[in-house]
Amino acid sequence: SSPVRDGGLGFGYKWNMGWMNDTLSYFQKDPVHRGYHHDQITFGLHYAFSENFVLPISHDEVVHGKRSMLEKMPGDDTQKFANLRAYFGFMWGHPGKKLLFMGQEFAQRSEWNSDDVLDWGRLADPRHAGVRRLVRDLNRLYRETPALHRRDTRPDGFEWVIGDAAPDNVFAWLRHGEDGDAPILVVCNFSGAERRDYPVDVPCGGAWEEVLNTDATDYGGNGLGNPGPVQASNGGHRGHPARLNLTMPPLSVMMLTPTA
């Protein structure tokens, strides 16, 4: 997926099927078992910049008894929706272009059927409508936040903050744009437990604020999180001078940016 003059085949993008298979396998597991499969989330970053990748959810994954994206998720209905919202938040925060298949943007409950229409009537259910609003807002945030796309295919656009918290099922990373672009922090809690005062290191002090939270009530969540600016304290590590202490809803992804 690079120009022929640079030794490539001239294609613009390549589907990242490895990422899709690994992450779907991870998310289909009960959260109590996810800590043993932590590498299914982190492994894709070892090769994420070797091609210009698209992160696809293929139509092949929602037919022939494989179940819809919603029905792949573990737990009761509330947990299924939370897991799916978290998966989409994780996907939009991860390097690579995004590709959903029809119906996934509102959590189609049944498998795709080429001989039938999509379950548009599901949008009368606030939970399905909430997923649709989440995808809308993720698209808007992606478009309006340079750090989420300008260095999408370059390793200097991604920086791990927490990649080794397997027992907690927590991940955090920074996305960087070009000089002058504010960074965005992506924080994932893929456990079924709320986490309070969880330390997350950041590259600058001052106030940070949530710009997206998949547990927001507008999306069908419980509204847990960090309302208002969160002040970073001194004392980060791993090269970061400051630290946030965050409330992480269960089965959620949050994105935060510095306010100044």
PDB file of C-alpha atoms in Angstrom, residues 9-137:
ATOM      1  CA  LEU A   9       2.197  -2.238  -5.305  1.00  0.00           C
ATOM      2  CA  GLY A  10       0.443   1.077  -5.764  1.00  0.00           C
ATOM      3  CA  PHE A  11      -2.620   0.344  -3.623  1.00  0.00           C
ATOM      4  CA  GLY A  12      -3.883   3.050  -1.309  1.00  0.00           C
ATOM      5  CA  TYR A  13      -4.916   0.892   1.660  1.00  0.00           C
ATOM      6  CA  LYS A  14      -4.908  -2.677   2.915  1.00  0.00           C
ATOM      7  CA  TRP A  15      -7.532  -4.336   5.110  1.00  0.00           C
ATOM      8  CA  ASN A  16      -6.048  -5.240   8.493  1.00  0.00           C
ATOM      9  CA  MET A  17      -7.663  -8.642   8.946  1.00  0.00           C
ATOM     10  CA  GLY A  18      -5.253  -9.609  11.715  1.00  0.00           C
ATOM     11  CA  TRP A  19      -6.420  -6.667  13.815  1.00  0.00           C
ATOM     12  CA  MET A  20     -10.045  -7.585  13.177  1.00  0.00           C
ATOM     13  CA  ASN A  21      -9.616 -11.247  14.099  1.00  0.00           C
ATOM     14  CA  ASP A  22      -7.597 -10.534  17.244  1.00  0.00           C
ATOM     15  CA  THR A  23      -9.814  -7.807  18.608  1.00  0.00           C
ATOM     16  CA  LEU A  24     -13.083  -9.595  17.878  1.00  0.00           C
ATOM     17  CA  SER A  25     -11.714 -12.668  19.638  1.00  0.00           C
ATOM     18  CA  TYR A  26     -10.785 -10.537  22.653  1.00  0.00           C
ATOM     19  CA  PHE A  27     -14.124  -8.767  22.885  1.00  0.00           C
ATOM     20  CA  GLN A  28     -16.123 -11.981  22.643  1.00  0.00           C
ATOM     21  CA  LYS A  29     -14.503 -13.183  25.859  1.00  0.00           C
ATOM     22  CA  ASP A  30     -16.034 -12.577  29.251  1.00  0.00           C
ATOM     23  CA  PRO A  31     -14.170  -9.655  30.878  1.00  0.00           C
ATOM     24  CA  VAL A  32     -12.939 -11.915  33.693  1.00  0.00           C
ATOM     25  CA  HIS A  33     -10.873 -13.817  31.112  1.00  0.00           C
ATOM     26  CA  ARG A  34      -9.618 -10.883  29.045  1.00  0.00           C
ATOM     27  CA  GLY A  35      -6.508 -10.330  31.135  1.00  0.00           C
ATOM     28  CA  TYR A  36      -5.139 -13.626  29.799  1.00  0.00           C
ATOM     29  CA  HIS A  37      -5.555 -12.379  26.228  1.00  0.00           C
ATOM     30  CA  HIS A  38      -4.132  -8.868  26.646  1.00  0.00           C
ATOM     31  CA  ASP A  39      -1.815  -9.318  23.666  1.00  0.00           C
ATOM     32  CA  GLN A  40      -4.777  -9.599  21.295  1.00  0.00           C
ATOM     33  CA  ILE A  41      -5.199  -5.837  21.779  1.00  0.00           C
ATOM     34  CA  THR A  42      -1.523  -4.831  21.898  1.00  0.00           C
ATOM     35  CA  PHE A  43      -0.117  -7.091  19.163  1.00  0.00           C
ATOM     36  CA  GLY A  44      -1.569  -5.078  16.286  1.00  0.00           C
ATOM     37  CA  LEU A  45       0.578  -2.100  17.223  1.00  0.00           C
ATOM     38  CA  HIS A  46       3.728  -4.087  16.387  1.00  0.00           C
ATOM     39  CA  TYR A  47       2.851  -3.893  12.693  1.00  0.00           C
ATOM     40  CA  ALA A  48       0.236  -1.112  12.538  1.00  0.00           C
ATOM     41  CA  PHE A  49       2.503   1.185  10.515  1.00  0.00           C
ATOM     42  CA  SER A  50       3.920  -1.357   8.074  1.00  0.00           C
ATOM     43  CA  GLU A  51       1.047  -0.624   5.664  1.00  0.00           C
ATOM     44  CA  ASN A  52      -1.655   1.996   5.176  1.00  0.00           C
ATOM     45  CA  PHE A  53      -4.284  -0.008   7.020  1.00  0.00           C
ATOM     46  CA  VAL A  54      -8.066  -0.001   7.103  1.00  0.00           C
ATOM     47  CA  LEU A  55      -9.637  -1.457  10.262  1.00  0.00           C
ATOM     48  CA  PRO A  56     -12.528  -3.469   8.793  1.00  0.00           C
ATOM     49  CA  ILE A  57     -15.518  -5.197  10.278  1.00  0.00           C
ATOM     50  CA  SER A  58     -16.209  -7.362   7.286  1.00  0.00           C
ATOM     51  CA  HIS A  59     -19.635  -8.560   6.161  1.00  0.00           C
ATOM     52  CA  ASP A  60     -18.161 -12.069   6.463  1.00  0.00           C
ATOM     53  CA  GLU A  61     -18.175 -11.602  10.237  1.00  0.00           C
ATOM     54  CA  VAL A  62     -21.950 -11.103  10.531  1.00  0.00           C
ATOM     55  CA  VAL A  63     -23.311 -13.963   8.390  1.00  0.00           C
ATOM     56  CA  HIS A  64     -23.471 -17.778   8.380  1.00  0.00           C
ATOM     57  CA  GLY A  65     -24.013 -18.228  12.093  1.00  0.00           C
ATOM     58  CA  LYS A  66     -21.234 -15.867  13.217  1.00  0.00           C
ATOM     59  CA  ARG A  67     -23.875 -13.540  14.746  1.00  0.00           C
ATOM     60  CA  SER A  68     -24.190  -9.782  14.511  1.00  0.00           C
ATOM     61  CA  MET A  69     -21.669  -7.528  16.220  1.00  0.00           C
ATOM     62  CA  LEU A  70     -24.076  -6.907  19.090  1.00  0.00           C
ATOM     63  CA  GLU A  71     -24.783 -10.589  19.611  1.00  0.00           C
ATOM     64  CA  LYS A  72     -21.072 -11.451  19.565  1.00  0.00           C
ATOM     65  CA  MET A  73     -20.601  -9.457  22.750  1.00  0.00           C
ATOM     66  CA  PRO A  74     -20.707 -11.274  26.104  1.00  0.00           C
ATOM     67  CA  GLY A  75     -23.052 -10.649  29.002  1.00  0.00           C
ATOM     68  CA  ASP A  76     -26.631  -9.520  29.307  1.00  0.00           C
ATOM     69  CA  ASP A  77     -28.164  -6.969  26.964  1.00  0.00           C
ATOM     70  CA  THR A  78     -26.835  -3.998  28.929  1.00  0.00           C
ATOM     71  CA  GLN A  79     -23.326  -5.420  28.838  1.00  0.00           C
ATOM     72  CA  LYS A  80     -23.591  -6.310  25.146  1.00  0.00           C
ATOM     73  CA  PHE A  81     -24.360  -2.703  24.264  1.00  0.00           C
ATOM     74  CA  ALA A  82     -21.602  -1.388  26.551  1.00  0.00           C
ATOM     75  CA  ASN A  83     -19.077  -3.781  25.009  1.00  0.00           C
ATOM     76  CA  LEU A  84     -20.066  -2.802  21.479  1.00  0.00           C
ATOM     77  CA  ARG A  85     -19.855   0.913  22.257  1.00  0.00           C
ATOM     78  CA  ALA A  86     -16.421   0.323  23.805  1.00  0.00           C
ATOM     79  CA  TYR A  87     -15.318  -1.626  20.739  1.00  0.00           C
ATOM     80  CA  PHE A  88     -16.280   1.250  18.452  1.00  0.00           C
ATOM     81  CA  GLY A  89     -14.534   3.774  20.720  1.00  0.00           C
ATOM     82  CA  PHE A  90     -11.410   1.618  20.708  1.00  0.00           C
ATOM     83  CA  MET A  91     -11.589   1.273  16.920  1.00  0.00           C
ATOM     84  CA  TRP A  92     -11.860   5.033  16.305  1.00  0.00           C
ATOM     85  CA  GLY A  93      -9.011   5.759  18.721  1.00  0.00           C
ATOM     86  CA  HIS A  94      -6.725   3.151  17.117  1.00  0.00           C
ATOM     87  CA  PRO A  95      -4.466   3.994  14.157  1.00  0.00           C
ATOM     88  CA  GLY A  96      -6.022   3.022  10.836  1.00  0.00           C
ATOM     89  CA  LYS A  97      -9.027   4.053   8.784  1.00  0.00           C
ATOM     90  CA  LYS A  98     -12.440   2.792   9.863  1.00  0.00           C
ATOM     91  CA  LEU A  99     -14.857   0.512   8.009  1.00  0.00           C
ATOM     92  CA  LEU A 100     -18.177  -0.752   9.351  1.00  0.00           C
ATOM     93  CA  PHE A 101     -20.607  -2.950   7.476  1.00  0.00           C
ATOM     94  CA  MET A 102     -24.229  -1.920   7.006  1.00  0.00           C
ATOM     95  CA  GLY A 103     -26.343  -2.011  10.138  1.00  0.00           C
ATOM     96  CA  GLN A 104     -23.406  -2.019  12.542  1.00  0.00           C
ATOM     97  CA  GLU A 105     -23.747   1.733  13.024  1.00  0.00           C
ATOM     98  CA  PHE A 106     -26.950   1.171  15.015  1.00  0.00           C
ATOM     99  CA  ALA A 107     -26.176  -2.268  16.490  1.00  0.00           C
ATOM    100  CA  GLN A 108     -28.168  -4.440  14.103  1.00  0.00           C
ATOM    101  CA  ARG A 109     -29.301  -7.364  16.235  1.00  0.00           C
ATOM    102  CA  SER A 110     -29.790 -10.011  13.551  1.00  0.00           C
ATOM    103  CA  GLU A 111     -27.230 -11.303  11.073  1.00  0.00           C
ATOM    104  CA  TRP A 112     -27.028  -9.599   7.712  1.00  0.00           C
ATOM    105  CA  ASN A 113     -29.366 -11.086   5.129  1.00  0.00           C
ATOM    106  CA  SER A 114     -29.002 -10.036   1.498  1.00  0.00           C
ATOM    107  CA  ASP A 115     -32.674 -10.888   0.923  1.00  0.00           C
ATOM    108  CA  ASP A 116     -34.029  -8.703   3.717  1.00  0.00           C
ATOM    109  CA  VAL A 117     -33.889  -5.090   4.871  1.00  0.00           C
ATOM    110  CA  LEU A 118     -31.937  -3.838   7.862  1.00  0.00           C
ATOM    111  CA  ASP A 119     -33.674  -3.609  11.241  1.00  0.00           C
ATOM    112  CA  TRP A 120     -34.295   0.120  10.984  1.00  0.00           C
ATOM    113  CA  GLY A 121     -37.167  -0.233  13.429  1.00  0.00           C
ATOM    114  CA  ARG A 122     -34.607  -0.925  16.157  1.00  0.00           C
ATOM    115  CA  LEU A 123     -33.854   2.798  16.257  1.00  0.00           C
ATOM    116  CA  ALA A 124     -37.036   3.230  18.290  1.00  0.00           C
ATOM    117  CA  ASP A 125     -35.071   1.552  21.093  1.00  0.00           C
ATOM    118  CA  PRO A 126     -32.906   4.208  22.863  1.00  0.00           C
ATOM    119  CA  ARG A 127     -30.006   1.749  23.138  1.00  0.00           C
ATOM    120  CA  HIS A 128     -29.798   1.270  19.368  1.00  0.00           C
ATOM    121  CA  ALA A 129     -30.301   4.979  18.772  1.00  0.00           C
ATOM    122  CA  GLY A 130     -27.502   5.607  21.269  1.00  0.00           C
ATOM    123  CA  VAL A 131     -25.075   3.491  19.261  1.00  0.00           C
ATOM    124  CA  ARG A 132     -26.011   5.446  16.147  1.00  0.00           C
ATOM    125  CA  ARG A 133     -25.337   8.723  17.974  1.00  0.00           C
ATOM    126  CA  LEU A 134     -22.004   7.365  19.192  1.00  0.00           C
ATOM    127  CA  VAL A 135     -20.859   6.480  15.663  1.00  0.00           C
ATOM    128  CA  ARG A 136     -21.991   9.912  14.460  1.00  0.00           C
ATOM    129  CA  ASP A 137     -19.989  11.628  17.207  1.00  0.00           C
TER     130      ASP A 137
END
